[in-house]
């Protein structure tokens, strides 16, 4: 194979993997994706405390080595860990003397590779990020206290907020009617809360509920609150929550920063 003067052969896929893994920052990025797959550039840059430009360069090398794959979701680009090249390295240098296990890993690798290349999100997701001058403890309390949620949301969120417990989004008119019900999937005060969401009549039906994740990240004197509403049934549902979450979270922000919610209910403001 001919090469340009002064240049060696083009790097092989394995060369690219080893080059990508040689840098501790890139290994840390892979660790972050292993712990929480499907992150945006901004989220990853924040986790490694570097500029978006530097993070982009590291991610580009990881993508070139096929260690990271990406999926477009609206304007966002989500990054996913791809374990296939690591399996190939294990297969070549570790498992060559274990033929039965090697065959099983090869089959698994091929299936994982096919799934990585062809699987895309099948249901819409909505993500909203806001910054609040507060503490994680106060934000957590505002999300889980029935009286506070009633003050800025118009509904009271009622639960003991233990993992596996039910929760209800009850009207504040004294009727006790819940417009949303669900289950607490994960509860890690004061940084992360995951709940399912469904209409009361659909809670025991065949429809799969949507899921809402509240990630609360402190930074100095402010909190970064990320709300991810996923597994929505349709684009119409996504449009509905896209108009609702900003209003609710703006009211929450006002309550925590000024002591009072906005003077008018923000969800009643016309969209046009």
mmCIF file of C-alpha atoms in Angstrom:
data_model
loop_
_atom_site.group_PDB
_atom_site.id
_atom_site.type_symbol
_atom_site.label_atom_id
_atom_site.label_comp_id
_atom_site.label_asym_id
_atom_site.label_seq_id
_atom_site.Cartn_x
_atom_site.Cartn_y
_atom_site.Cartn_z
ATOM 1 C CA UNK A 1 0.000 0.000 0.000
ATOM 2 C CA UNK A 2 1.474 3.354 -1.016
ATOM 3 C CA UNK A 3 1.532 6.339 1.334
ATOM 4 C CA UNK A 4 2.399 10.000 1.025
ATOM 5 C CA UNK A 5 6.020 10.946 1.565
ATOM 6 C CA UNK A 6 6.879 11.102 5.248
ATOM 7 C CA UNK A 7 3.617 9.437 6.331
ATOM 8 C CA UNK A 8 3.006 5.930 7.595
ATOM 9 C CA UNK A 9 -0.013 3.726 6.936
ATOM 10 C CA UNK A 10 -3.398 5.098 7.857
ATOM 11 C CA UNK A 11 -4.382 4.139 11.419
ATOM 12 C CA UNK A 12 -6.514 1.022 11.711
ATOM 13 C CA UNK A 13 -9.756 0.956 13.744
ATOM 14 C CA UNK A 14 -7.874 -0.723 16.609
ATOM 15 C CA UNK A 15 -5.195 2.004 16.505
ATOM 16 C CA UNK A 16 -7.938 4.614 16.850
ATOM 17 C CA UNK A 17 -9.417 2.831 19.855
ATOM 18 C CA UNK A 18 -6.089 2.691 21.675
ATOM 19 C CA UNK A 19 -5.386 6.340 20.834
ATOM 20 C CA UNK A 20 -8.783 7.367 22.178
ATOM 21 C CA UNK A 21 -8.316 5.358 25.377
ATOM 22 C CA UNK A 22 -4.817 6.728 25.991
ATOM 23 C CA UNK A 23 -6.154 10.046 27.278
ATOM 24 C CA UNK A 24 -7.569 10.109 30.870
ATOM 25 C CA UNK A 25 -10.139 12.766 29.973
ATOM 26 C CA UNK A 26 -11.584 10.600 27.227
ATOM 27 C CA UNK A 27 -11.667 7.597 29.551
ATOM 28 C CA UNK A 28 -13.512 9.762 32.078
ATOM 29 C CA UNK A 29 -16.037 10.774 29.425
ATOM 30 C CA UNK A 30 -16.678 7.094 28.696
ATOM 31 C CA UNK A 31 -17.123 6.481 32.438
ATOM 32 C CA UNK A 32 -19.715 9.261 32.553
ATOM 33 C CA UNK A 33 -21.627 7.747 29.647
ATOM 34 C CA UNK A 34 -21.432 4.326 31.254
ATOM 35 C CA UNK A 35 -23.050 5.759 34.375
ATOM 36 C CA UNK A 36 -25.649 7.856 32.524
ATOM 37 C CA UNK A 37 -25.983 7.172 28.812
ATOM 38 C CA UNK A 38 -27.467 9.621 26.311
ATOM 39 C CA UNK A 39 -25.921 12.937 27.447
ATOM 40 C CA UNK A 40 -25.644 16.195 25.526
ATOM 41 C CA UNK A 41 -22.397 18.011 24.787
ATOM 42 C CA UNK A 42 -23.204 20.627 27.416
ATOM 43 C CA UNK A 43 -23.809 18.017 30.114
ATOM 44 C CA UNK A 44 -20.557 16.202 29.361
ATOM 45 C CA UNK A 45 -18.542 19.432 29.194
ATOM 46 C CA UNK A 46 -19.883 20.404 32.606
ATOM 47 C CA UNK A 47 -18.992 17.028 34.116
ATOM 48 C CA UNK A 48 -15.342 17.293 33.013
ATOM 49 C CA UNK A 49 -15.140 21.036 33.794
ATOM 50 C CA UNK A 50 -13.923 22.086 30.354
ATOM 51 C CA UNK A 51 -15.105 24.264 27.507
ATOM 52 C CA UNK A 52 -17.581 22.906 24.989
ATOM 53 C CA UNK A 53 -14.891 23.268 22.282
ATOM 54 C CA UNK A 54 -12.433 21.054 24.184
ATOM 55 C CA UNK A 55 -15.116 18.503 24.968
ATOM 56 C CA UNK A 56 -16.128 18.470 21.292
ATOM 57 C CA UNK A 57 -12.558 17.604 20.281
ATOM 58 C CA UNK A 58 -12.376 14.704 22.737
ATOM 59 C CA UNK A 59 -15.800 13.395 21.694
ATOM 60 C CA UNK A 60 -14.814 13.611 18.021
ATOM 61 C CA UNK A 61 -11.885 11.245 18.668
ATOM 62 C CA UNK A 62 -14.157 8.881 20.603
ATOM 63 C CA UNK A 63 -16.673 8.929 17.747
ATOM 64 C CA UNK A 64 -13.914 8.317 15.200
ATOM 65 C CA UNK A 65 -12.859 5.274 17.237
ATOM 66 C CA UNK A 66 -16.521 4.124 17.302
ATOM 67 C CA UNK A 67 -16.493 4.200 21.109
ATOM 68 C CA UNK A 68 -19.278 6.788 21.112
ATOM 69 C CA UNK A 69 -22.334 6.939 18.878
ATOM 70 C CA UNK A 70 -24.732 9.867 18.582
ATOM 71 C CA UNK A 71 -28.444 10.305 17.985
ATOM 72 C CA UNK A 72 -30.190 13.536 17.036
ATOM 73 C CA UNK A 73 -33.245 14.406 19.141
ATOM 74 C CA UNK A 74 -34.646 17.702 17.926
ATOM 75 C CA UNK A 75 -31.891 20.295 18.237
ATOM 76 C CA UNK A 76 -29.951 18.146 20.672
ATOM 77 C CA UNK A 77 -27.247 15.612 19.904
ATOM 78 C CA UNK A 78 -27.177 12.808 22.453
ATOM 79 C CA UNK A 79 -24.014 10.749 23.028
ATOM 80 C CA UNK A 80 -24.099 7.014 23.789
ATOM 81 C CA UNK A 81 -21.362 4.621 24.855
ATOM 82 C CA UNK A 82 -20.682 1.946 22.216
ATOM 83 C CA UNK A 83 -19.007 -1.101 23.826
ATOM 84 C CA UNK A 84 -18.411 -2.997 20.578
ATOM 85 C CA UNK A 85 -14.743 -1.934 19.977
ATOM 86 C CA UNK A 86 -13.906 -2.822 23.589
ATOM 87 C CA UNK A 87 -15.408 -6.263 23.024
ATOM 88 C CA UNK A 88 -13.235 -6.641 19.954
ATOM 89 C CA UNK A 89 -10.089 -5.816 21.931
ATOM 90 C CA UNK A 90 -11.097 -8.279 24.622
ATOM 91 C CA UNK A 91 -11.763 -10.855 21.928
ATOM 92 C CA UNK A 92 -8.348 -10.385 20.295
ATOM 93 C CA UNK A 93 -6.037 -10.144 23.301
ATOM 94 C CA UNK A 94 -7.849 -11.676 26.273
ATOM 95 C CA UNK A 95 -10.242 -14.401 25.176
ATOM 96 C CA UNK A 96 -8.401 -16.060 22.297
ATOM 97 C CA UNK A 97 -7.771 -19.166 24.398
ATOM 98 C CA UNK A 98 -11.390 -19.471 25.512
ATOM 99 C CA UNK A 99 -13.086 -20.548 22.305
ATOM 100 C CA UNK A 100 -16.637 -21.241 23.610
ATOM 101 C CA UNK A 101 -16.730 -17.938 25.475
ATOM 102 C CA UNK A 102 -15.228 -16.191 22.461
ATOM 103 C CA UNK A 103 -18.019 -17.452 20.214
ATOM 104 C CA UNK A 104 -20.661 -16.265 22.671
ATOM 105 C CA UNK A 105 -19.058 -12.809 22.862
ATOM 106 C CA UNK A 106 -18.843 -12.587 19.081
ATOM 107 C CA UNK A 107 -22.548 -13.279 18.739
ATOM 108 C CA UNK A 108 -23.354 -10.747 21.448
ATOM 109 C CA UNK A 109 -21.076 -8.182 19.809
ATOM 110 C CA UNK A 110 -22.773 -8.555 16.446
ATOM 111 C CA UNK A 111 -26.209 -8.170 18.008
ATOM 112 C CA UNK A 112 -25.100 -5.126 20.021
ATOM 113 C CA UNK A 113 -23.507 -3.564 16.947
ATOM 114 C CA UNK A 114 -26.673 -4.040 14.906
ATOM 115 C CA UNK A 115 -28.791 -2.557 17.702
ATOM 116 C CA UNK A 116 -26.446 0.413 18.091
ATOM 117 C CA UNK A 117 -26.575 1.230 14.397
ATOM 118 C CA UNK A 118 -30.318 0.800 13.884
ATOM 119 C CA UNK A 119 -32.045 1.632 17.176
ATOM 120 C CA UNK A 120 -33.321 5.176 17.570
ATOM 121 C CA UNK A 121 -35.737 6.662 20.100
ATOM 122 C CA UNK A 122 -39.257 5.624 19.199
ATOM 123 C CA UNK A 123 -41.099 8.014 21.512
ATOM 124 C CA UNK A 124 -40.673 11.778 21.940
ATOM 125 C CA UNK A 125 -38.744 13.333 24.819
ATOM 126 C CA UNK A 126 -38.814 16.890 26.150
ATOM 127 C CA UNK A 127 -35.913 18.412 28.125
ATOM 128 C CA UNK A 128 -35.974 21.752 29.944
ATOM 129 C CA UNK A 129 -33.114 23.349 31.891
ATOM 130 C CA UNK A 130 -33.405 26.318 34.256
ATOM 131 C CA UNK A 131 -31.037 27.974 36.729
ATOM 132 C CA UNK A 132 -32.314 28.992 40.160
ATOM 133 C CA UNK A 133 -30.654 31.035 42.888
ATOM 134 C CA UNK A 134 -31.238 28.499 45.627
ATOM 135 C CA UNK A 135 -29.901 25.303 47.186
ATOM 136 C CA UNK A 136 -30.529 21.671 46.166
ATOM 137 C CA UNK A 137 -32.362 21.077 49.447
ATOM 138 C CA UNK A 138 -34.794 23.949 48.829
ATOM 139 C CA UNK A 139 -35.416 22.902 45.226
ATOM 140 C CA UNK A 140 -36.069 19.312 46.324
ATOM 141 C CA UNK A 141 -38.461 20.545 49.018
ATOM 142 C CA UNK A 142 -40.302 22.717 46.488
ATOM 143 C CA UNK A 143 -40.744 19.750 44.141
ATOM 144 C CA UNK A 144 -42.024 17.345 46.811
ATOM 145 C CA UNK A 145 -43.922 19.451 49.351
ATOM 146 C CA UNK A 146 -47.686 19.367 48.792
ATOM 147 C CA UNK A 147 -48.303 22.934 50.004
ATOM 148 C CA UNK A 148 -45.476 24.465 47.970
ATOM 149 C CA UNK A 149 -46.415 22.648 44.760
ATOM 150 C CA UNK A 150 -49.981 23.838 45.250
ATOM 151 C CA UNK A 151 -48.688 27.424 45.499
ATOM 152 C CA UNK A 152 -46.775 27.516 42.204
ATOM 153 C CA UNK A 153 -48.242 24.593 40.217
ATOM 154 C CA UNK A 154 -51.947 24.775 40.939
ATOM 155 C CA UNK A 155 -51.815 21.093 41.952
ATOM 156 C CA UNK A 156 -50.428 19.446 45.078
ATOM 157 C CA UNK A 157 -47.859 16.694 44.601
ATOM 158 C CA UNK A 158 -48.645 14.123 47.291
ATOM 159 C CA UNK A 159 -46.431 11.153 48.262
ATOM 160 C CA UNK A 160 -43.973 9.987 50.881
ATOM 161 C CA UNK A 161 -41.417 10.107 48.010
ATOM 162 C CA UNK A 162 -39.855 6.758 48.812
ATOM 163 C CA UNK A 163 -38.747 4.556 45.919
ATOM 164 C CA UNK A 164 -41.657 2.388 44.798
ATOM 165 C CA UNK A 165 -44.313 4.564 46.471
ATOM 166 C CA UNK A 166 -47.298 5.998 44.571
ATOM 167 C CA UNK A 167 -47.687 9.724 44.027
ATOM 168 C CA UNK A 168 -50.596 11.941 42.947
ATOM 169 C CA UNK A 169 -50.947 15.356 41.289
ATOM 170 C CA UNK A 170 -54.097 16.557 43.094
ATOM 171 C CA UNK A 171 -56.311 19.525 42.378
ATOM 172 C CA UNK A 172 -56.339 22.311 44.978
ATOM 173 C CA UNK A 173 -60.098 22.926 44.851
ATOM 174 C CA UNK A 174 -60.789 20.603 47.781
ATOM 175 C CA UNK A 175 -62.117 17.806 45.590
ATOM 176 C CA UNK A 176 -59.083 15.576 46.153
ATOM 177 C CA UNK A 177 -59.173 14.610 42.484
ATOM 178 C CA UNK A 178 -55.816 13.546 41.014
ATOM 179 C CA UNK A 179 -55.228 14.534 37.379
ATOM 180 C CA UNK A 180 -51.921 12.636 37.222
ATOM 181 C CA UNK A 181 -50.837 9.534 39.117
ATOM 182 C CA UNK A 182 -47.672 7.482 39.063
ATOM 183 C CA UNK A 183 -44.916 5.747 40.949
ATOM 184 C CA UNK A 184 -41.630 6.956 42.425
ATOM 185 C CA UNK A 185 -38.986 5.155 40.359
ATOM 186 C CA UNK A 186 -35.932 6.751 41.993
ATOM 187 C CA UNK A 187 -35.600 9.052 44.992
ATOM 188 C CA UNK A 188 -32.160 10.424 45.882
ATOM 189 C CA UNK A 189 -32.616 13.614 47.939
ATOM 190 C CA UNK A 190 -31.689 16.303 47.164
ATOM 191 C CA UNK A 191 -30.255 15.633 43.698
ATOM 192 C CA UNK A 192 -32.476 13.270 41.681
ATOM 193 C CA UNK A 193 -36.135 12.305 41.521
ATOM 194 C CA UNK A 194 -37.685 10.030 38.872
ATOM 195 C CA UNK A 195 -41.449 9.420 38.628
ATOM 196 C CA UNK A 196 -43.857 7.847 36.166
ATOM 197 C CA UNK A 197 -46.807 9.921 34.888
ATOM 198 C CA UNK A 198 -50.184 8.670 33.713
ATOM 199 C CA UNK A 199 -53.843 9.602 33.707
ATOM 200 C CA UNK A 200 -55.664 7.885 36.590
ATOM 201 C CA UNK A 201 -57.782 5.742 34.255
ATOM 202 C CA UNK A 202 -54.697 4.583 32.336
ATOM 203 C CA UNK A 203 -52.606 3.726 35.397
ATOM 204 C CA UNK A 204 -53.610 0.061 35.352
ATOM 205 C CA UNK A 205 -54.243 -0.196 31.608
ATOM 206 C CA UNK A 206 -52.010 -1.291 28.783
ATOM 207 C CA UNK A 207 -50.617 2.164 27.960
ATOM 208 C CA UNK A 208 -47.041 2.617 29.136
ATOM 209 C CA UNK A 209 -46.706 5.737 31.331
ATOM 210 C CA UNK A 210 -44.343 8.559 30.549
ATOM 211 C CA UNK A 211 -41.464 9.304 32.918
ATOM 212 C CA UNK A 212 -40.185 12.545 34.406
ATOM 213 C CA UNK A 213 -36.671 12.976 35.819
ATOM 214 C CA UNK A 214 -35.635 15.941 37.955
ATOM 215 C CA UNK A 215 -31.833 16.351 38.103
ATOM 216 C CA UNK A 216 -30.712 18.959 40.653
ATOM 217 C CA UNK A 217 -27.081 20.062 40.322
ATOM 218 C CA UNK A 218 -25.541 22.753 42.587
ATOM 219 C CA UNK A 219 -22.957 25.213 41.332
ATOM 220 C CA UNK A 220 -21.855 27.848 43.808
ATOM 221 C CA UNK A 221 -24.933 29.774 44.872
ATOM 222 C CA UNK A 222 -27.210 28.498 42.110
ATOM 223 C CA UNK A 223 -28.864 25.251 41.113
ATOM 224 C CA UNK A 224 -29.158 23.788 37.635
ATOM 225 C CA UNK A 225 -32.514 22.022 37.406
ATOM 226 C CA UNK A 226 -32.941 19.696 34.414
ATOM 227 C CA UNK A 227 -36.381 18.233 33.783
ATOM 228 C CA UNK A 228 -36.547 15.347 31.288
ATOM 229 C CA UNK A 229 -40.016 14.138 30.277
ATOM 230 C CA UNK A 230 -39.609 10.993 28.186
ATOM 231 C CA UNK A 231 -41.575 8.112 26.713
ATOM 232 C CA UNK A 232 -44.316 10.476 25.576
ATOM 233 C CA UNK A 233 -47.023 8.870 23.495
ATOM 234 C CA UNK A 234 -46.930 11.292 20.543
ATOM 235 C CA UNK A 235 -45.552 14.568 19.198
ATOM 236 C CA UNK A 236 -48.808 16.211 20.302
ATOM 237 C CA UNK A 237 -48.092 15.149 23.884
ATOM 238 C CA UNK A 238 -44.574 16.518 23.538
ATOM 239 C CA UNK A 239 -45.938 19.856 22.317
ATOM 240 C CA UNK A 240 -48.342 19.926 25.243
ATOM 241 C CA UNK A 241 -45.637 19.382 27.855
ATOM 242 C CA UNK A 242 -43.340 21.815 26.005
ATOM 243 C CA UNK A 243 -45.863 24.562 26.694
ATOM 244 C CA UNK A 244 -46.508 23.458 30.275
ATOM 245 C CA UNK A 245 -43.102 22.804 31.820
ATOM 246 C CA UNK A 246 -41.574 26.275 31.147
ATOM 247 C CA UNK A 247 -44.585 27.937 32.813
ATOM 248 C CA UNK A 248 -44.495 25.701 35.887
ATOM 249 C CA UNK A 249 -40.730 25.944 36.330
ATOM 250 C CA UNK A 250 -40.758 29.728 35.859
ATOM 251 C CA UNK A 251 -43.298 29.902 38.693
ATOM 252 C CA UNK A 252 -41.088 27.628 40.810
ATOM 253 C CA UNK A 253 -38.049 29.818 40.116
ATOM 254 C CA UNK A 254 -39.961 32.956 41.106
ATOM 255 C CA UNK A 255 -41.184 31.357 44.334
ATOM 256 C CA UNK A 256 -37.705 30.264 45.424
ATOM 257 C CA UNK A 257 -35.960 33.497 44.451
ATOM 258 C CA UNK A 258 -38.544 36.067 45.574
ATOM 259 C CA UNK A 259 -40.734 34.200 48.027
ATOM 260 C CA UNK A 260 -43.796 34.469 45.792
ATOM 261 C CA UNK A 261 -44.945 32.845 42.545
ATOM 262 C CA UNK A 262 -45.542 35.028 39.482
ATOM 263 C CA UNK A 263 -48.467 37.474 39.857
ATOM 264 C CA UNK A 264 -50.346 35.772 37.014
ATOM 265 C CA UNK A 265 -50.543 32.062 36.267
ATOM 266 C CA UNK A 266 -47.960 31.725 33.457
ATOM 267 C CA UNK A 267 -49.690 28.775 31.758
ATOM 268 C CA UNK A 268 -52.625 31.078 30.996
ATOM 269 C CA UNK A 269 -50.486 33.453 28.903
ATOM 270 C CA UNK A 270 -51.447 33.086 25.200
ATOM 271 C CA UNK A 271 -48.775 31.405 23.104
ATOM 272 C CA UNK A 272 -49.243 33.731 20.120
#
